Amino acid sequence: MNFVKRAMCYVHRKLGKSVLLFFIFLVANCTILGTLSILDTSSLINDEIRTQTNSKVMIESLDVNRSLTEQDSLEILNIANVNGINRMARIVVHSNGFAPIAGADENEAWQVCLIGFDDMEKDSPFTENVCRIVEGEFAKEDNEVVINQHLAEYNQIKIGDTLFFVSENENLSAKVTGFYLTGNERQQTKNVSTINRMENQIYTSISFATKVGADSYERIIAYVDDPELLSETADNIGEALGDKVSTSTQDTMYQKMKISIMQVERVTRLIFVLTVITSIFVVGMLLCMWMRNRKVEIAVFISLGISKAEVFLQMIVEIIFVYSISSILSAGIFGILTPLLSELMGGIDGFRMGISFSIWNVWKVWFLGVVVLMLTTLVAMLPCLTKRIKDTLSEMEG
């Protein structure tokens, strides 16, 4: 009878002990799978928090003859760790059908300044508290603009009205989606030119600014995935664009949250490590007790001419067989419970990611579990394998 068949016969004959070992493996597997999934989820949440801290590299041109172009923005997007950009373009156009608030220079009459952003809600005068929306909403789509409330009152413009602009003898129109104020409009002197007056600054999308003729950008802001690599990313951008651009970094929010993020990561890792160590300890103690009760059986096998290696393989097959069944069942149980756990965690305010079931985690736990069980079984069997057969049998007689 080979060692595999003997192993299966033993599992069947000692069904009570096998069931006990099965349930211990089942609980250990479910616990480890759960903590591992929580660890993965925690890592994803921390990565998202790092991304949402708005850590960025600000790029501006140092040469008046060298503006930032679309090709520059594409090169920035291709740099590792950059997840997005926010371009800012400025262009002077003529108004058609509404009058700008006049400034000191009469030659600039009917001229307004269009300022375009990829995302007006990020890194614009609105996020820097220079401007604030007092009515309506930001310009999010193409052909939408946000204008100053004083300019709107001066021309009796309402939300939803259409404004017309003239650029290179082409008429373009845009819908008014909001009004803004800076709070300093009344403090301007009479010497401010028409184009530079606060009331004549019209904010729009970068696509509309490009449509009216903006072919370069005053500033490009690159957002990064990992704030820890912010300086390295800024250096890479500087190398890609040349010496005629300046780069600066900002990660104020991340620096404030850095300690909290690191503490969360350490706590989740500690919970996972403690769970694994506890499971290994409990299973190891049980196997040691089991092998101690089987020392006479092992001695008899060896006395019958069965090699120690074959006896060891028999024990390994018994344990791995029971462990594999428990792994399959624990994976099924955890897979069924995962949607419920995700729903419970998804109900917590600010918790956007639930626990997910990963078959890769199941394979990792099974493989590492097999390795640990082989080592634990070897340690538990060492006293039985190194002791002389006569001594073991004499202990039985005594």
PDB file of C-alpha atoms in Angstrom, residues 17-222:
ATOM      1  CA  LYS A  17      -9.806  14.151  14.282  1.00  0.00           C
ATOM      2  CA  SER A  18      -9.931  14.963  10.578  1.00  0.00           C
ATOM      3  CA  VAL A  19     -13.156  16.936  11.012  1.00  0.00           C
ATOM      4  CA  LEU A  20     -11.645  18.837  13.956  1.00  0.00           C
ATOM      5  CA  LEU A  21      -8.568  19.712  11.886  1.00  0.00           C
ATOM      6  CA  PHE A  22     -10.821  20.640   8.971  1.00  0.00           C
ATOM      7  CA  PHE A  23     -12.790  23.183  11.027  1.00  0.00           C
ATOM      8  CA  ILE A  24      -9.612  24.706  12.447  1.00  0.00           C
ATOM      9  CA  PHE A  25      -8.254  25.124   8.935  1.00  0.00           C
ATOM     10  CA  LEU A  26     -11.615  26.536   7.797  1.00  0.00           C
ATOM     11  CA  VAL A  27     -11.693  29.208  10.514  1.00  0.00           C
ATOM     12  CA  ALA A  28      -8.027  30.092   9.938  1.00  0.00           C
ATOM     13  CA  ASN A  29      -8.509  30.363   6.168  1.00  0.00           C
ATOM     14  CA  CYS A  30     -11.644  32.507   6.435  1.00  0.00           C
ATOM     15  CA  THR A  31      -9.934  34.811   8.946  1.00  0.00           C
ATOM     16  CA  ILE A  32      -6.782  35.192   6.868  1.00  0.00           C
ATOM     17  CA  LEU A  33      -8.747  35.743   3.640  1.00  0.00           C
ATOM     18  CA  GLY A  34     -10.817  38.403   5.368  1.00  0.00           C
ATOM     19  CA  THR A  35      -7.852  40.279   6.826  1.00  0.00           C
ATOM     20  CA  LEU A  36      -5.958  39.998   3.531  1.00  0.00           C
ATOM     21  CA  SER A  37      -8.910  41.481   1.643  1.00  0.00           C
ATOM     22  CA  ILE A  38      -9.162  44.276   4.208  1.00  0.00           C
ATOM     23  CA  LEU A  39      -5.429  44.885   3.794  1.00  0.00           C
ATOM     24  CA  ASP A  40      -5.818  45.102   0.006  1.00  0.00           C
ATOM     25  CA  THR A  41      -8.832  47.385   0.336  1.00  0.00           C
ATOM     26  CA  SER A  42      -6.997  49.594   2.828  1.00  0.00           C
ATOM     27  CA  SER A  43      -4.079  49.865   0.399  1.00  0.00           C
ATOM     28  CA  LEU A  44      -6.427  50.885  -2.435  1.00  0.00           C
ATOM     29  CA  ILE A  45      -8.121  53.474  -0.217  1.00  0.00           C
ATOM     30  CA  ASN A  46      -4.779  54.923   0.855  1.00  0.00           C
ATOM     31  CA  ASP A  47      -3.687  55.110  -2.784  1.00  0.00           C
ATOM     32  CA  GLU A  48      -6.907  56.934  -3.646  1.00  0.00           C
ATOM     33  CA  ILE A  49      -6.388  59.305  -0.716  1.00  0.00           C
ATOM     34  CA  ARG A  50      -2.880  60.048  -1.982  1.00  0.00           C
ATOM     35  CA  THR A  51      -4.303  60.786  -5.422  1.00  0.00           C
ATOM     36  CA  GLN A  52      -7.053  63.003  -3.992  1.00  0.00           C
ATOM     37  CA  THR A  53      -4.624  65.096  -1.927  1.00  0.00           C
ATOM     38  CA  ASN A  54      -4.163  67.210  -5.061  1.00  0.00           C
ATOM     39  CA  SER A  55      -0.376  66.972  -4.980  1.00  0.00           C
ATOM     40  CA  LYS A  56       0.854  68.653  -8.123  1.00  0.00           C
ATOM     41  CA  VAL A  57       3.651  70.038 -10.238  1.00  0.00           C
ATOM     42  CA  MET A  58       3.086  73.538 -11.642  1.00  0.00           C
ATOM     43  CA  ILE A  59       4.788  74.251 -14.969  1.00  0.00           C
ATOM     44  CA  GLU A  60       5.277  77.735 -16.411  1.00  0.00           C
ATOM     45  CA  SER A  61       7.421  79.091 -19.221  1.00  0.00           C
ATOM     46  CA  LEU A  62      10.438  81.262 -18.366  1.00  0.00           C
ATOM     47  CA  ASP A  63      10.861  82.502 -21.936  1.00  0.00           C
ATOM     48  CA  VAL A  64       8.368  85.031 -23.317  1.00  0.00           C
ATOM     49  CA  ASN A  65       9.079  83.654 -26.781  1.00  0.00           C
ATOM     50  CA  ARG A  66       8.473  80.072 -25.742  1.00  0.00           C
ATOM     51  CA  SER A  67       4.911  79.260 -24.630  1.00  0.00           C
ATOM     52  CA  LEU A  68       3.633  75.937 -23.404  1.00  0.00           C
ATOM     53  CA  THR A  69       2.057  74.026 -26.284  1.00  0.00           C
ATOM     54  CA  GLU A  70      -0.234  71.068 -26.783  1.00  0.00           C
ATOM     55  CA  GLN A  71       2.831  68.925 -27.487  1.00  0.00           C
ATOM     56  CA  ASP A  72       4.200  69.895 -24.068  1.00  0.00           C
ATOM     57  CA  SER A  73       0.976  68.813 -22.388  1.00  0.00           C
ATOM     58  CA  LEU A  74       1.113  65.440 -24.159  1.00  0.00           C
ATOM     59  CA  GLU A  75       4.716  64.928 -23.017  1.00  0.00           C
ATOM     60  CA  ILE A  76       3.700  65.714 -19.442  1.00  0.00           C
ATOM     61  CA  LEU A  77       0.865  63.185 -19.580  1.00  0.00           C
ATOM     62  CA  ASN A  78       3.299  60.493 -20.756  1.00  0.00           C
ATOM     63  CA  ILE A  79       5.539  60.948 -17.719  1.00  0.00           C
ATOM     64  CA  ALA A  80       5.243  58.268 -15.039  1.00  0.00           C
ATOM     65  CA  ASN A  81       3.245  59.141 -11.900  1.00  0.00           C
ATOM     66  CA  VAL A  82       1.238  61.864 -13.705  1.00  0.00           C
ATOM     67  CA  ASN A  83      -2.479  61.040 -13.709  1.00  0.00           C
ATOM     68  CA  GLY A  84      -3.891  64.222 -15.215  1.00  0.00           C
ATOM     69  CA  ILE A  85      -3.290  67.856 -16.089  1.00  0.00           C
ATOM     70  CA  ASN A  86      -5.131  71.163 -15.825  1.00  0.00           C
ATOM     71  CA  ARG A  87      -4.194  73.597 -18.589  1.00  0.00           C
ATOM     72  CA  MET A  88      -4.770  77.350 -18.354  1.00  0.00           C
ATOM     73  CA  ALA A  89      -4.997  79.542 -21.459  1.00  0.00           C
ATOM     74  CA  ARG A  90      -5.719  83.258 -21.830  1.00  0.00           C
ATOM     75  CA  ILE A  91      -6.819  85.144 -24.956  1.00  0.00           C
ATOM     76  CA  VAL A  92      -8.219  88.592 -25.712  1.00  0.00           C
ATOM     77  CA  VAL A  93     -11.321  88.663 -27.923  1.00  0.00           C
ATOM     78  CA  HIS A  94     -13.909  91.227 -28.973  1.00  0.00           C
ATOM     79  CA  SER A  95     -17.369  91.124 -27.493  1.00  0.00           C
ATOM     80  CA  ASN A  96     -20.370  91.197 -29.790  1.00  0.00           C
ATOM     81  CA  GLY A  97     -23.730  92.305 -28.448  1.00  0.00           C
ATOM     82  CA  PHE A  98     -22.585  93.191 -24.931  1.00  0.00           C
ATOM     83  CA  ALA A  99     -20.279  95.934 -23.720  1.00  0.00           C
ATOM     84  CA  PRO A 100     -17.309  95.431 -21.379  1.00  0.00           C
ATOM     85  CA  ILE A 101     -16.985  97.776 -18.446  1.00  0.00           C
ATOM     86  CA  ALA A 102     -14.747 100.543 -19.751  1.00  0.00           C
ATOM     87  CA  GLY A 103     -11.284 101.068 -18.348  1.00  0.00           C
ATOM     88  CA  ALA A 104      -8.571 103.665 -18.835  1.00  0.00           C
ATOM     89  CA  ASP A 105      -7.659 102.682 -22.392  1.00  0.00           C
ATOM     90  CA  GLU A 106     -10.425 103.577 -24.802  1.00  0.00           C
ATOM     91  CA  ASN A 107      -8.654 101.738 -27.635  1.00  0.00           C
ATOM     92  CA  GLU A 108      -9.467  98.492 -25.866  1.00  0.00           C
ATOM     93  CA  ALA A 109     -13.206  99.081 -25.948  1.00  0.00           C
ATOM     94  CA  TRP A 110     -15.263  95.947 -26.672  1.00  0.00           C
ATOM     95  CA  GLN A 111     -12.373  93.726 -25.684  1.00  0.00           C
ATOM     96  CA  VAL A 112     -12.653  91.072 -22.969  1.00  0.00           C
ATOM     97  CA  CYS A 113     -10.277  88.441 -21.659  1.00  0.00           C
ATOM     98  CA  LEU A 114     -11.248  84.782 -21.978  1.00  0.00           C
ATOM     99  CA  ILE A 115      -9.521  82.445 -19.488  1.00  0.00           C
ATOM    100  CA  GLY A 116      -9.894  78.717 -20.085  1.00  0.00           C
ATOM    101  CA  PHE A 117      -9.286  75.756 -17.770  1.00  0.00           C
ATOM    102  CA  ASP A 118      -9.564  72.004 -18.197  1.00  0.00           C
ATOM    103  CA  ASP A 119     -11.245  71.920 -14.804  1.00  0.00           C
ATOM    104  CA  MET A 120     -12.372  75.216 -13.338  1.00  0.00           C
ATOM    105  CA  GLU A 121     -12.987  73.600  -9.955  1.00  0.00           C
ATOM    106  CA  LYS A 122      -9.292  72.734  -9.532  1.00  0.00           C
ATOM    107  CA  ASP A 123      -6.417  75.199  -9.318  1.00  0.00           C
ATOM    108  CA  SER A 124      -8.254  78.232 -10.610  1.00  0.00           C
ATOM    109  CA  PRO A 125      -9.111  81.584  -8.992  1.00  0.00           C
ATOM    110  CA  PHE A 126     -12.249  79.880  -7.692  1.00  0.00           C
ATOM    111  CA  THR A 127     -10.335  77.285  -5.660  1.00  0.00           C
ATOM    112  CA  GLU A 128      -7.845  79.923  -4.497  1.00  0.00           C
ATOM    113  CA  ASN A 129     -10.757  82.005  -3.104  1.00  0.00           C
ATOM    114  CA  VAL A 130      -9.971  84.883  -5.470  1.00  0.00           C
ATOM    115  CA  CYS A 131     -13.341  84.409  -7.137  1.00  0.00           C
ATOM    116  CA  ARG A 132     -16.526  82.843  -5.842  1.00  0.00           C
ATOM    117  CA  ILE A 133     -19.642  81.692  -7.647  1.00  0.00           C
ATOM    118  CA  VAL A 134     -22.617  83.738  -6.450  1.00  0.00           C
ATOM    119  CA  GLU A 135     -25.200  82.325  -8.846  1.00  0.00           C
ATOM    120  CA  GLY A 136     -25.359  79.378 -11.218  1.00  0.00           C
ATOM    121  CA  GLU A 137     -22.539  76.877 -11.646  1.00  0.00           C
ATOM    122  CA  PHE A 138     -19.124  76.390 -13.215  1.00  0.00           C
ATOM    123  CA  ALA A 139     -18.635  76.131 -16.956  1.00  0.00           C
ATOM    124  CA  LYS A 140     -18.126  72.402 -17.467  1.00  0.00           C
ATOM    125  CA  GLU A 141     -19.076  71.793 -21.078  1.00  0.00           C
ATOM    126  CA  ASP A 142     -17.841  73.320 -24.313  1.00  0.00           C
ATOM    127  CA  ASN A 143     -19.341  76.742 -25.235  1.00  0.00           C
ATOM    128  CA  GLU A 144     -20.109  77.671 -21.623  1.00  0.00           C
ATOM    129  CA  VAL A 145     -18.822  80.689 -19.693  1.00  0.00           C
ATOM    130  CA  VAL A 146     -18.901  82.203 -16.215  1.00  0.00           C
ATOM    131  CA  ILE A 147     -18.960  86.014 -16.105  1.00  0.00           C
ATOM    132  CA  ASN A 148     -18.676  88.678 -13.453  1.00  0.00           C
ATOM    133  CA  GLN A 149     -21.954  89.671 -11.804  1.00  0.00           C
ATOM    134  CA  HIS A 150     -21.254  93.394 -12.330  1.00  0.00           C
ATOM    135  CA  LEU A 151     -20.721  92.772 -16.057  1.00  0.00           C
ATOM    136  CA  ALA A 152     -23.999  90.854 -16.126  1.00  0.00           C
ATOM    137  CA  GLU A 153     -25.898  93.653 -14.377  1.00  0.00           C
ATOM    138  CA  TYR A 154     -24.275  96.242 -16.663  1.00  0.00           C
ATOM    139  CA  ASN A 155     -25.543  94.409 -19.768  1.00  0.00           C
ATOM    140  CA  GLN A 156     -28.699  92.902 -18.195  1.00  0.00           C
ATOM    141  CA  ILE A 157     -27.436  89.362 -18.829  1.00  0.00           C
ATOM    142  CA  LYS A 158     -29.141  86.424 -17.134  1.00  0.00           C
ATOM    143  CA  ILE A 159     -28.184  82.816 -16.498  1.00  0.00           C
ATOM    144  CA  GLY A 160     -28.790  80.845 -19.687  1.00  0.00           C
ATOM    145  CA  ASP A 161     -28.288  83.798 -22.044  1.00  0.00           C
ATOM    146  CA  THR A 162     -25.946  83.461 -24.984  1.00  0.00           C
ATOM    147  CA  LEU A 163     -22.913  85.718 -25.434  1.00  0.00           C
ATOM    148  CA  PHE A 164     -21.207  86.297 -28.763  1.00  0.00           C
ATOM    149  CA  PHE A 165     -17.492  86.830 -29.368  1.00  0.00           C
ATOM    150  CA  VAL A 166     -15.501  87.836 -32.434  1.00  0.00           C
ATOM    151  CA  SER A 167     -12.148  86.180 -33.026  1.00  0.00           C
ATOM    152  CA  GLU A 168     -10.269  86.320 -36.337  1.00  0.00           C
ATOM    153  CA  ASN A 169     -13.438  87.521 -38.099  1.00  0.00           C
ATOM    154  CA  GLU A 170     -15.336  84.496 -36.799  1.00  0.00           C
ATOM    155  CA  ASN A 171     -18.401  84.763 -34.579  1.00  0.00           C
ATOM    156  CA  LEU A 172     -18.570  82.316 -31.696  1.00  0.00           C
ATOM    157  CA  SER A 173     -21.223  81.966 -29.024  1.00  0.00           C
ATOM    158  CA  ALA A 174     -21.278  80.606 -25.474  1.00  0.00           C
ATOM    159  CA  LYS A 175     -23.949  80.038 -22.862  1.00  0.00           C
ATOM    160  CA  VAL A 176     -23.732  81.812 -19.494  1.00  0.00           C
ATOM    161  CA  THR A 177     -23.854  79.228 -16.694  1.00  0.00           C
ATOM    162  CA  GLY A 178     -22.852  81.322 -13.684  1.00  0.00           C
ATOM    163  CA  PHE A 179     -21.953  84.669 -12.138  1.00  0.00           C
ATOM    164  CA  TYR A 180     -18.930  85.301  -9.944  1.00  0.00           C
ATOM    165  CA  LEU A 181     -17.563  88.077  -7.729  1.00  0.00           C
ATOM    166  CA  THR A 182     -14.093  88.760  -6.362  1.00  0.00           C
ATOM    167  CA  GLY A 183     -15.125  91.309  -3.743  1.00  0.00           C
ATOM    168  CA  ASN A 184     -12.538  93.796  -4.976  1.00  0.00           C
ATOM    169  CA  GLU A 185     -14.295  95.153  -8.043  1.00  0.00           C
ATOM    170  CA  ARG A 186     -15.093  98.493  -6.358  1.00  0.00           C
ATOM    171  CA  GLN A 187     -11.492  98.934  -5.205  1.00  0.00           C
ATOM    172  CA  GLN A 188     -10.052  99.185  -8.733  1.00  0.00           C
ATOM    173  CA  THR A 189      -8.617 102.523  -9.775  1.00  0.00           C
ATOM    174  CA  LYS A 190      -9.555 104.369 -12.940  1.00  0.00           C
ATOM    175  CA  ASN A 191      -6.117 103.647 -14.369  1.00  0.00           C
ATOM    176  CA  VAL A 192      -6.895  99.940 -14.894  1.00  0.00           C
ATOM    177  CA  SER A 193      -7.240  99.136 -18.582  1.00  0.00           C
ATOM    178  CA  THR A 194     -10.398  97.568 -19.981  1.00  0.00           C
ATOM    179  CA  ILE A 195      -8.848  94.177 -20.606  1.00  0.00           C
ATOM    180  CA  ASN A 196      -7.383  93.974 -17.108  1.00  0.00           C
ATOM    181  CA  ARG A 197     -10.499  94.979 -15.217  1.00  0.00           C
ATOM    182  CA  MET A 198     -11.863  92.193 -13.014  1.00  0.00           C
ATOM    183  CA  GLU A 199     -15.333  92.531 -14.479  1.00  0.00           C
ATOM    184  CA  ASN A 200     -14.073  91.755 -17.982  1.00  0.00           C
ATOM    185  CA  GLN A 201     -12.405  88.440 -17.071  1.00  0.00           C
ATOM    186  CA  ILE A 202     -14.601  85.663 -18.475  1.00  0.00           C
ATOM    187  CA  TYR A 203     -13.889  82.072 -17.423  1.00  0.00           C
ATOM    188  CA  THR A 204     -14.574  79.151 -19.723  1.00  0.00           C
ATOM    189  CA  SER A 205     -13.420  75.671 -20.709  1.00  0.00           C
ATOM    190  CA  ILE A 206     -10.050  75.097 -22.353  1.00  0.00           C
ATOM    191  CA  SER A 207     -11.790  73.736 -25.451  1.00  0.00           C
ATOM    192  CA  PHE A 208     -13.695  76.982 -26.010  1.00  0.00           C
ATOM    193  CA  ALA A 209     -10.586  79.085 -25.392  1.00  0.00           C
ATOM    194  CA  THR A 210      -8.786  76.989 -28.006  1.00  0.00           C
ATOM    195  CA  LYS A 211     -11.707  77.375 -30.397  1.00  0.00           C
ATOM    196  CA  VAL A 212     -11.563  81.176 -30.227  1.00  0.00           C
ATOM    197  CA  GLY A 213      -7.839  81.148 -31.022  1.00  0.00           C
ATOM    198  CA  ALA A 214      -5.751  80.277 -27.948  1.00  0.00           C
ATOM    199  CA  ASP A 215      -2.852  78.196 -29.289  1.00  0.00           C
ATOM    200  CA  SER A 216      -0.657  78.070 -26.180  1.00  0.00           C
ATOM    201  CA  TYR A 217      -0.970  77.809 -22.419  1.00  0.00           C
ATOM    202  CA  GLU A 218       0.193  80.150 -19.683  1.00  0.00           C
ATOM    203  CA  ARG A 219       0.401  77.367 -17.140  1.00  0.00           C
ATOM    204  CA  ILE A 220       0.013  73.603 -16.906  1.00  0.00           C
ATOM    205  CA  ILE A 221      -0.594  71.822 -13.626  1.00  0.00           C
ATOM    206  CA  ALA A 222       0.232  68.112 -13.477  1.00  0.00           C
TER     207      ALA A 222
END
